[in-house]
mmCIF file of C-alpha atoms in Angstrom:
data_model
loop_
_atom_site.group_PDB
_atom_site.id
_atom_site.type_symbol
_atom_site.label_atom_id
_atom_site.label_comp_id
_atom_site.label_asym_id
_atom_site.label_seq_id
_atom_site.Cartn_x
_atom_site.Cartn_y
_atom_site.Cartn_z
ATOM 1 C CA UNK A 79 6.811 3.809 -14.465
ATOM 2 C CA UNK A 80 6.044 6.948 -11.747
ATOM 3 C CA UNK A 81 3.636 7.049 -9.726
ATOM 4 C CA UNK A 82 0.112 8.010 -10.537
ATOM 5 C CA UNK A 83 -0.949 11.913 -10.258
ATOM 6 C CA UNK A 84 -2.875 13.349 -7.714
ATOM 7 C CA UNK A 85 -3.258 16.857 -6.699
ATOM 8 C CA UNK A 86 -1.246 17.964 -3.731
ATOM 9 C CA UNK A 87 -4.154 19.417 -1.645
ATOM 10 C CA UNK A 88 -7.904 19.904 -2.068
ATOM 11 C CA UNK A 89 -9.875 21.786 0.930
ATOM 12 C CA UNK A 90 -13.186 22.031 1.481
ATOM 13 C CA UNK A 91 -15.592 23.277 4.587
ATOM 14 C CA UNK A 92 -17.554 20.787 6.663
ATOM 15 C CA UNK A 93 -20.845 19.370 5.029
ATOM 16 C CA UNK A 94 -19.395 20.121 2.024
ATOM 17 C CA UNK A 95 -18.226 17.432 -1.036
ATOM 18 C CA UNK A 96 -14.701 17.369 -2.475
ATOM 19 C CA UNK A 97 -13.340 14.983 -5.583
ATOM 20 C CA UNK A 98 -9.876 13.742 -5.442
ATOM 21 C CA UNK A 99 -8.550 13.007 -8.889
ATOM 22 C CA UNK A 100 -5.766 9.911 -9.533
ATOM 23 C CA UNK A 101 -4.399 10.387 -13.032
ATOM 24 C CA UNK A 102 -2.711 7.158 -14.636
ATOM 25 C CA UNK A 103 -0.185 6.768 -17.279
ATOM 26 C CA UNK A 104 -1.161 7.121 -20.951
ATOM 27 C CA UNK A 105 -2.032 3.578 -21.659
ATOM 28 C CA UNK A 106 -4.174 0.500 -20.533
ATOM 29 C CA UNK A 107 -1.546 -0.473 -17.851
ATOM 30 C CA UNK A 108 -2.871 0.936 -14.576
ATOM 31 C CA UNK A 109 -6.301 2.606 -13.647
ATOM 32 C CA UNK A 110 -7.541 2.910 -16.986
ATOM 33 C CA UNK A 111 -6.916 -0.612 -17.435
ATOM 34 C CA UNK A 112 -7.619 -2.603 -14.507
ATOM 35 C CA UNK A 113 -10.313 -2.174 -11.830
ATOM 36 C CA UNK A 114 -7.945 -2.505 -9.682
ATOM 37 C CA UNK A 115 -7.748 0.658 -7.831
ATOM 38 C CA UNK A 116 -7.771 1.196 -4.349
ATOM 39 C CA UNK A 117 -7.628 4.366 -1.778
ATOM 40 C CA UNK A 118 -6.124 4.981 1.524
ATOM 41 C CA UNK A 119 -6.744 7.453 4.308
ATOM 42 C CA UNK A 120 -3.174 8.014 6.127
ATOM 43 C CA UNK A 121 -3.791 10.564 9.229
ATOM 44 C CA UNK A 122 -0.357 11.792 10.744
ATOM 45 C CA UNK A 123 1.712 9.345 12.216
ATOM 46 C CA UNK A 124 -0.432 6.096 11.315
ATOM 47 C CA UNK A 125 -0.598 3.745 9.226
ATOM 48 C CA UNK A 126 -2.838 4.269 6.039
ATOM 49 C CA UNK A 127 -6.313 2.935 6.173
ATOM 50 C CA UNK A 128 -8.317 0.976 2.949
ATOM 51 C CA UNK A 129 -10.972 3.400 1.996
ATOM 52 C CA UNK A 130 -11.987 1.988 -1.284
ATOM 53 C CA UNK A 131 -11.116 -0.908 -3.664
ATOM 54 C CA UNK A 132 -11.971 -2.257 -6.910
ATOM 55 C CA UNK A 133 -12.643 1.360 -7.976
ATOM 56 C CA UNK A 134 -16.224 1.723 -6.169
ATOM 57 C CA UNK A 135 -16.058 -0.671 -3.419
ATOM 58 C CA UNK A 136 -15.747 0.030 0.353
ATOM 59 C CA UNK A 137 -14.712 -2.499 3.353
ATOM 60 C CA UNK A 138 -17.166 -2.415 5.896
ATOM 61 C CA UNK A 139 -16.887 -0.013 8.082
ATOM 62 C CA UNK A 140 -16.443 2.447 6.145
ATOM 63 C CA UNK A 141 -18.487 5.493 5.769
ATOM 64 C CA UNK A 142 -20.588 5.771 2.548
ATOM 65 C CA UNK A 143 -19.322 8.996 2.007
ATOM 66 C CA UNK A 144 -16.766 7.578 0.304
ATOM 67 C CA UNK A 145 -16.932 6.704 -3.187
ATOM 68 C CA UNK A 146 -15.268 6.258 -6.011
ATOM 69 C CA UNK A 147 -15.224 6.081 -9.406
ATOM 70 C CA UNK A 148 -13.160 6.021 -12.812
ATOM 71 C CA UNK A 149 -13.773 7.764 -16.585
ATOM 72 C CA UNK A 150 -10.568 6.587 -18.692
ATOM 73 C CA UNK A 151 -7.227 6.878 -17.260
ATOM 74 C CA UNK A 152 -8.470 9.130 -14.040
ATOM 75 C CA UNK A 153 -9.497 7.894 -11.226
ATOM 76 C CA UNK A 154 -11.839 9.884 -8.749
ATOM 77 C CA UNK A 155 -12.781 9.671 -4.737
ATOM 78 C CA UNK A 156 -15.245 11.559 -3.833
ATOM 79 C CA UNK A 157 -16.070 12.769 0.292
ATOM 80 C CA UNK A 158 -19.419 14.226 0.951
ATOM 81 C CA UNK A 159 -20.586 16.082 3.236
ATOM 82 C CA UNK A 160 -16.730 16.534 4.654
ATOM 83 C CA UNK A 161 -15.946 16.282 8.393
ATOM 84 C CA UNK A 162 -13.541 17.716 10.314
ATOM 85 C CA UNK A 163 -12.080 13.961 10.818
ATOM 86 C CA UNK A 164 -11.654 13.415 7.545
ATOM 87 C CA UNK A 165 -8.563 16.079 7.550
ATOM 88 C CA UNK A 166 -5.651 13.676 6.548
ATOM 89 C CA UNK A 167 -3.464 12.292 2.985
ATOM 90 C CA UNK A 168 -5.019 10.271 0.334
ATOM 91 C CA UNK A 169 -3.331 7.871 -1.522
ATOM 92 C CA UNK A 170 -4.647 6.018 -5.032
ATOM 93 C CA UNK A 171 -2.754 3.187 -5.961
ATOM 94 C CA UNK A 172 -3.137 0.466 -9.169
ATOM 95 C CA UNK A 173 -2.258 -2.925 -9.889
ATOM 96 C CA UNK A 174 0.261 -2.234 -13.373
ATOM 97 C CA UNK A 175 1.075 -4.139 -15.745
ATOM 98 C CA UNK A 176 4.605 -2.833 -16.235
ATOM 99 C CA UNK A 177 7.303 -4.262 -14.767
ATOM 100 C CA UNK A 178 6.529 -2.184 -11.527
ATOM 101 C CA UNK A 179 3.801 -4.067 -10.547
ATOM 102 C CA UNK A 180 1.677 -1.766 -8.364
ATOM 103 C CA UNK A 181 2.045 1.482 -8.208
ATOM 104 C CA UNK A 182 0.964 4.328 -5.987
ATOM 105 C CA UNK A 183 -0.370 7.825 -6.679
ATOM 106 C CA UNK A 184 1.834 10.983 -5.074
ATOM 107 C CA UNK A 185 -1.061 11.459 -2.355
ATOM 108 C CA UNK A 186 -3.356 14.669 -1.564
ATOM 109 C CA UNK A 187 -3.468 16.255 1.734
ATOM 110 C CA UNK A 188 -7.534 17.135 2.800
ATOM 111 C CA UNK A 189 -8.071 20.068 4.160
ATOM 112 C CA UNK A 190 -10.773 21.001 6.267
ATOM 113 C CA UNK A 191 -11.692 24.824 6.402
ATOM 114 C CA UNK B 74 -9.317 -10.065 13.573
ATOM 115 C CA UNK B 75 -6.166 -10.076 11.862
ATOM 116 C CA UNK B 76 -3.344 -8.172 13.041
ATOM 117 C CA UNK B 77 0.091 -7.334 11.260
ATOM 118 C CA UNK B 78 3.052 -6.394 13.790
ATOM 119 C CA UNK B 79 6.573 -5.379 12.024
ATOM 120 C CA UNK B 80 9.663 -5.625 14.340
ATOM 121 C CA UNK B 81 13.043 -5.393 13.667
ATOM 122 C CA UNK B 82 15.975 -3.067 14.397
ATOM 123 C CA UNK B 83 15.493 0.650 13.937
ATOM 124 C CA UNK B 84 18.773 1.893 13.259
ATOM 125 C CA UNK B 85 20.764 -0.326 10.153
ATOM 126 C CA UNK B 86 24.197 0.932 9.243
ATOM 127 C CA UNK B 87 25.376 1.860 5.998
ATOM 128 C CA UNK B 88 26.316 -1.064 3.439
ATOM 129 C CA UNK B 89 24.325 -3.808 6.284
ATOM 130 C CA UNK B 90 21.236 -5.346 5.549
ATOM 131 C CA UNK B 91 18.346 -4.448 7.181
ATOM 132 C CA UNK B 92 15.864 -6.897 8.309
ATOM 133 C CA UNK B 93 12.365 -6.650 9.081
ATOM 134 C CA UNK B 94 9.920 -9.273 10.446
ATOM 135 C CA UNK B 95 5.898 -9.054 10.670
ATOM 136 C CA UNK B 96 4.056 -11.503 12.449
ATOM 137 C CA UNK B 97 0.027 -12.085 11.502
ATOM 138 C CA UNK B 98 -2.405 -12.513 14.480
ATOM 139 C CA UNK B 99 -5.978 -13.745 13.611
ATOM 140 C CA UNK B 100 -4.778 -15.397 10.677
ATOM 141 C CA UNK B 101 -3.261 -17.770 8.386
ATOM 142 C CA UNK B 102 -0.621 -16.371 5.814
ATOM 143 C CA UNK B 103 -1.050 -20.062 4.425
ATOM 144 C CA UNK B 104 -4.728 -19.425 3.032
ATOM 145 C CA UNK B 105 -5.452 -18.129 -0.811
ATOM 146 C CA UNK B 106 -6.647 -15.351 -1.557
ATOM 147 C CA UNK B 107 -4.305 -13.247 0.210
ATOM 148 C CA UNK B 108 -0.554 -11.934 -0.581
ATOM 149 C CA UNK B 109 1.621 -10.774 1.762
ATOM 150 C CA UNK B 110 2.953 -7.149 0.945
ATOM 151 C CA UNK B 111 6.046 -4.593 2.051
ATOM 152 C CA UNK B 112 4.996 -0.997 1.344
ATOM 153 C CA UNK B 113 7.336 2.058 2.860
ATOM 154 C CA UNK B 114 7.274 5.489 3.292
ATOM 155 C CA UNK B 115 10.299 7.683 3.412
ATOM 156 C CA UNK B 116 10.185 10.492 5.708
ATOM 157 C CA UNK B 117 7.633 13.118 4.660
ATOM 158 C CA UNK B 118 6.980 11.644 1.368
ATOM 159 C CA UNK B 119 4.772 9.488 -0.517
ATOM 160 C CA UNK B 120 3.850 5.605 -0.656
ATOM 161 C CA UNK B 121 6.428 2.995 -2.203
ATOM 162 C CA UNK B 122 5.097 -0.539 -2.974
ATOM 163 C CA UNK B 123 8.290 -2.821 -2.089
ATOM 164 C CA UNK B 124 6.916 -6.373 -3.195
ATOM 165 C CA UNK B 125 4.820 -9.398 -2.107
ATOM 166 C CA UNK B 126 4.720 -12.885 -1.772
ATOM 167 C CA UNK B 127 2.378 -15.974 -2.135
ATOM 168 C CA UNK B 128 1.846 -18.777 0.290
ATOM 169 C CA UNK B 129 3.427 -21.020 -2.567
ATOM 170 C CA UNK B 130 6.139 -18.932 -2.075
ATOM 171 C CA UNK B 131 5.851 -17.009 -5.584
ATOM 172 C CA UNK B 132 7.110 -13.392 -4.802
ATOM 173 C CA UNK B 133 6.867 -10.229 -6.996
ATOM 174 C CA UNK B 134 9.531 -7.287 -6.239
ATOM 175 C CA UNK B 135 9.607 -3.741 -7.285
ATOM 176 C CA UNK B 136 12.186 -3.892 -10.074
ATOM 177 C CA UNK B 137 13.789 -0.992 -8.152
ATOM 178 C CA UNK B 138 15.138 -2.727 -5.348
ATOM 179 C CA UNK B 139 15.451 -5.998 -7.252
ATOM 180 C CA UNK B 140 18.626 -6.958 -7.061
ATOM 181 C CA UNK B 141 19.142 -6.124 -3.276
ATOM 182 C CA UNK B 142 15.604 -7.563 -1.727
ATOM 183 C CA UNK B 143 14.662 -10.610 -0.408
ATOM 184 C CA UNK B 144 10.837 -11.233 0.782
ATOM 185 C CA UNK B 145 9.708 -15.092 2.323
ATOM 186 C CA UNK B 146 7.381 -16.588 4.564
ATOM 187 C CA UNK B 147 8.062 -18.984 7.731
ATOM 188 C CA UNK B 148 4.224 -20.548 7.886
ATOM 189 C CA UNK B 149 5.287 -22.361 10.775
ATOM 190 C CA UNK B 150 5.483 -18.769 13.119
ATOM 191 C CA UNK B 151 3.172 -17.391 10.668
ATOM 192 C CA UNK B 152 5.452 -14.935 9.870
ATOM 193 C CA UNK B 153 6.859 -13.072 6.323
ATOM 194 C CA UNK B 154 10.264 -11.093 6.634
ATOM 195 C CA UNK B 155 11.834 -8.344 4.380
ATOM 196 C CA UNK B 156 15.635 -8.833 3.857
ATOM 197 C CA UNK B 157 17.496 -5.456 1.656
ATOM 198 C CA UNK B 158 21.119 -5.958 1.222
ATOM 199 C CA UNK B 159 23.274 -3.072 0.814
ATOM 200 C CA UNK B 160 21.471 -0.063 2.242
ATOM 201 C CA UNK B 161 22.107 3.659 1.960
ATOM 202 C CA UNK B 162 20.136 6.542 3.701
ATOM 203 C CA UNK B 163 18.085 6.390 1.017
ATOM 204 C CA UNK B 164 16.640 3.419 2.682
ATOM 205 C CA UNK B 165 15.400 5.632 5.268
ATOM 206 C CA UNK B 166 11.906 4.818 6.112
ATOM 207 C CA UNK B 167 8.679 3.959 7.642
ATOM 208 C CA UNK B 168 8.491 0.212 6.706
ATOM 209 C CA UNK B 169 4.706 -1.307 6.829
ATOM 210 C CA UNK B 170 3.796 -4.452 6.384
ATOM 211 C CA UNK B 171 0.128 -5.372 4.708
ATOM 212 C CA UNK B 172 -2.374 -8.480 3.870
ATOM 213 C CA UNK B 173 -2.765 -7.698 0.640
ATOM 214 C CA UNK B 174 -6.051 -9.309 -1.279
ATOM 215 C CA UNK B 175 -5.906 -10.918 -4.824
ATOM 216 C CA UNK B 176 -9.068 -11.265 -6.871
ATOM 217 C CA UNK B 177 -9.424 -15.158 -7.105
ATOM 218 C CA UNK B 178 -8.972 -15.408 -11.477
ATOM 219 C CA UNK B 179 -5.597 -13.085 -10.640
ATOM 220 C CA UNK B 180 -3.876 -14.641 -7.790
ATOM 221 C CA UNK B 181 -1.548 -17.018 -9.846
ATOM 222 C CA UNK B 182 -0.916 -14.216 -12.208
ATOM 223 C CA UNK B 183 0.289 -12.047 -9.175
ATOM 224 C CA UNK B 184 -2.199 -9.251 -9.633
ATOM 225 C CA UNK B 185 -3.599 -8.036 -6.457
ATOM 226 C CA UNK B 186 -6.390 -5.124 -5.965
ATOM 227 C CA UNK B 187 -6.116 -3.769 -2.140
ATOM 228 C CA UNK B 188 -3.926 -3.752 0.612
ATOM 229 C CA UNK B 189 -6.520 -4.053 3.020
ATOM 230 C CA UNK B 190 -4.887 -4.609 6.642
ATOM 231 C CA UNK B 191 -1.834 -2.762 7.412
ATOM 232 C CA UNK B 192 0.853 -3.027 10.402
ATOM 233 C CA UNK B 193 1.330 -0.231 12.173
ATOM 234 C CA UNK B 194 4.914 0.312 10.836
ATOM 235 C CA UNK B 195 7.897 0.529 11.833
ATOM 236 C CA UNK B 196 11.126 3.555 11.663
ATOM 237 C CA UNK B 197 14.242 2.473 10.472
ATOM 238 C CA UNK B 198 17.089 5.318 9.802
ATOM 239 C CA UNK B 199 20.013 4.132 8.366
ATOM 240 C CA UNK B 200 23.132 5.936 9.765
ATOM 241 C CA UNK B 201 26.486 5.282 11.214
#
């Protein structure tokens, strides 16, 4: 079990929306079978921060321009109208049911232009 | 508010075991609903889920450090504590420590959805 895919980097200019993409393995055991998928905003140096969980859901305090979303085995977050403090790495992650457990994706660095 | 604090040495030698504690503020690490997680982060480089545990004690491991890693709680410091045997520089990491929510029809099966309060973790280099 690896981890799930992401892209390495997605950019985008402020106000504008970008889509971060979390691909799963080629079965039922991770995002496309669970809603059990979660994101996290990791700036330099810090620890990572819950952005989203349960696929769509965000903790409170966090800014609805989050979301997220899944169509079969790919998970998607989505940041609209992108800020210049939203620069940082994204990380999906899945519960699994292979003998991993819980798995994380390889992470995307945001760019702002 | 809870609060997760790691401590523990930074510097491990080769073939020791390196030991990690992380104390929870706010909290109780004795209610449901929660596990109590190890995730680490070698330099540079992505996320790595190391395991969890229960407040009944029930702990799920990464199947890749298995054999060398021991997670448990001390409820009475409110307190869980990461124990890997054996280490190499591989080991080499950012170590965090994280509440880590279960939906309340998974928790017994050991299915969690969100590590939703992290530590601010902590460096460890392994070297002689």
């Amino acid at each position: 079990q690896s981890a799930l895919t992401q892209p390495a980097s997605v950019s985008g200019s402020p106000g504008q929306s970008i889509t971060i993409s979390c691909t799963g393995t080629n079965s039922d055991s991770d995002v496309g079978g669970y809603n059990y998928v979660s994101w996290y905003q990791q700036h330099p140096g810090k620890a990572p921060k819950l952005m989203i969980y349960d696929v769509s859901n965000r903790p409170s305090g966090v800014s609805n321009r989050f979301s997220g979303s899944t169509s079969g085995n790919t998970a998607s977050l989505t940041i609209s109208g992108l800020q210049a403090e939203d620069e940082a790495d994204y990380y999906c992650s899945s519960y699994t049911s292979s003998s991993l457990l819980y798995v994380f994706g390889t992470g995307t660095k945001v760019t702002v232009l | 508010q809870v609060q997760l604090q790691e401590s523990g040495p930074g510097l491990v030698k080769p073939s020791q075991t390196l030991s990690l504690t992380c104390t929870v503020s706010g909290g109780s690490i004795s209610s449901g609903g929660y596990y109590w997680s190890w995730i680490r982060q070698h330099p540079g480089k992505g996320l790595e889920w190391i395991g969890y545990i229960y407040y009944s004690g029930s702990t799920y491991h990464n199947p890749s450090l298995k054999s060398r890693l021991s997670i448990s709680l001390d409820t009475s410091k409110n307190q869980f504590s990461l124990k890997l045997s054996s280490v190499t520089a591989a080991d080499t990491a950012v170590y965090y420590c994280a509440r880590t929510h279960c939906p309340s029809t998974s928790c017994l099966l050991g299915r969690v959805d969100a590590f939703d309060i992290w530590g601010q973790g902590t460096m460890v280099t392994v070297s002689s």
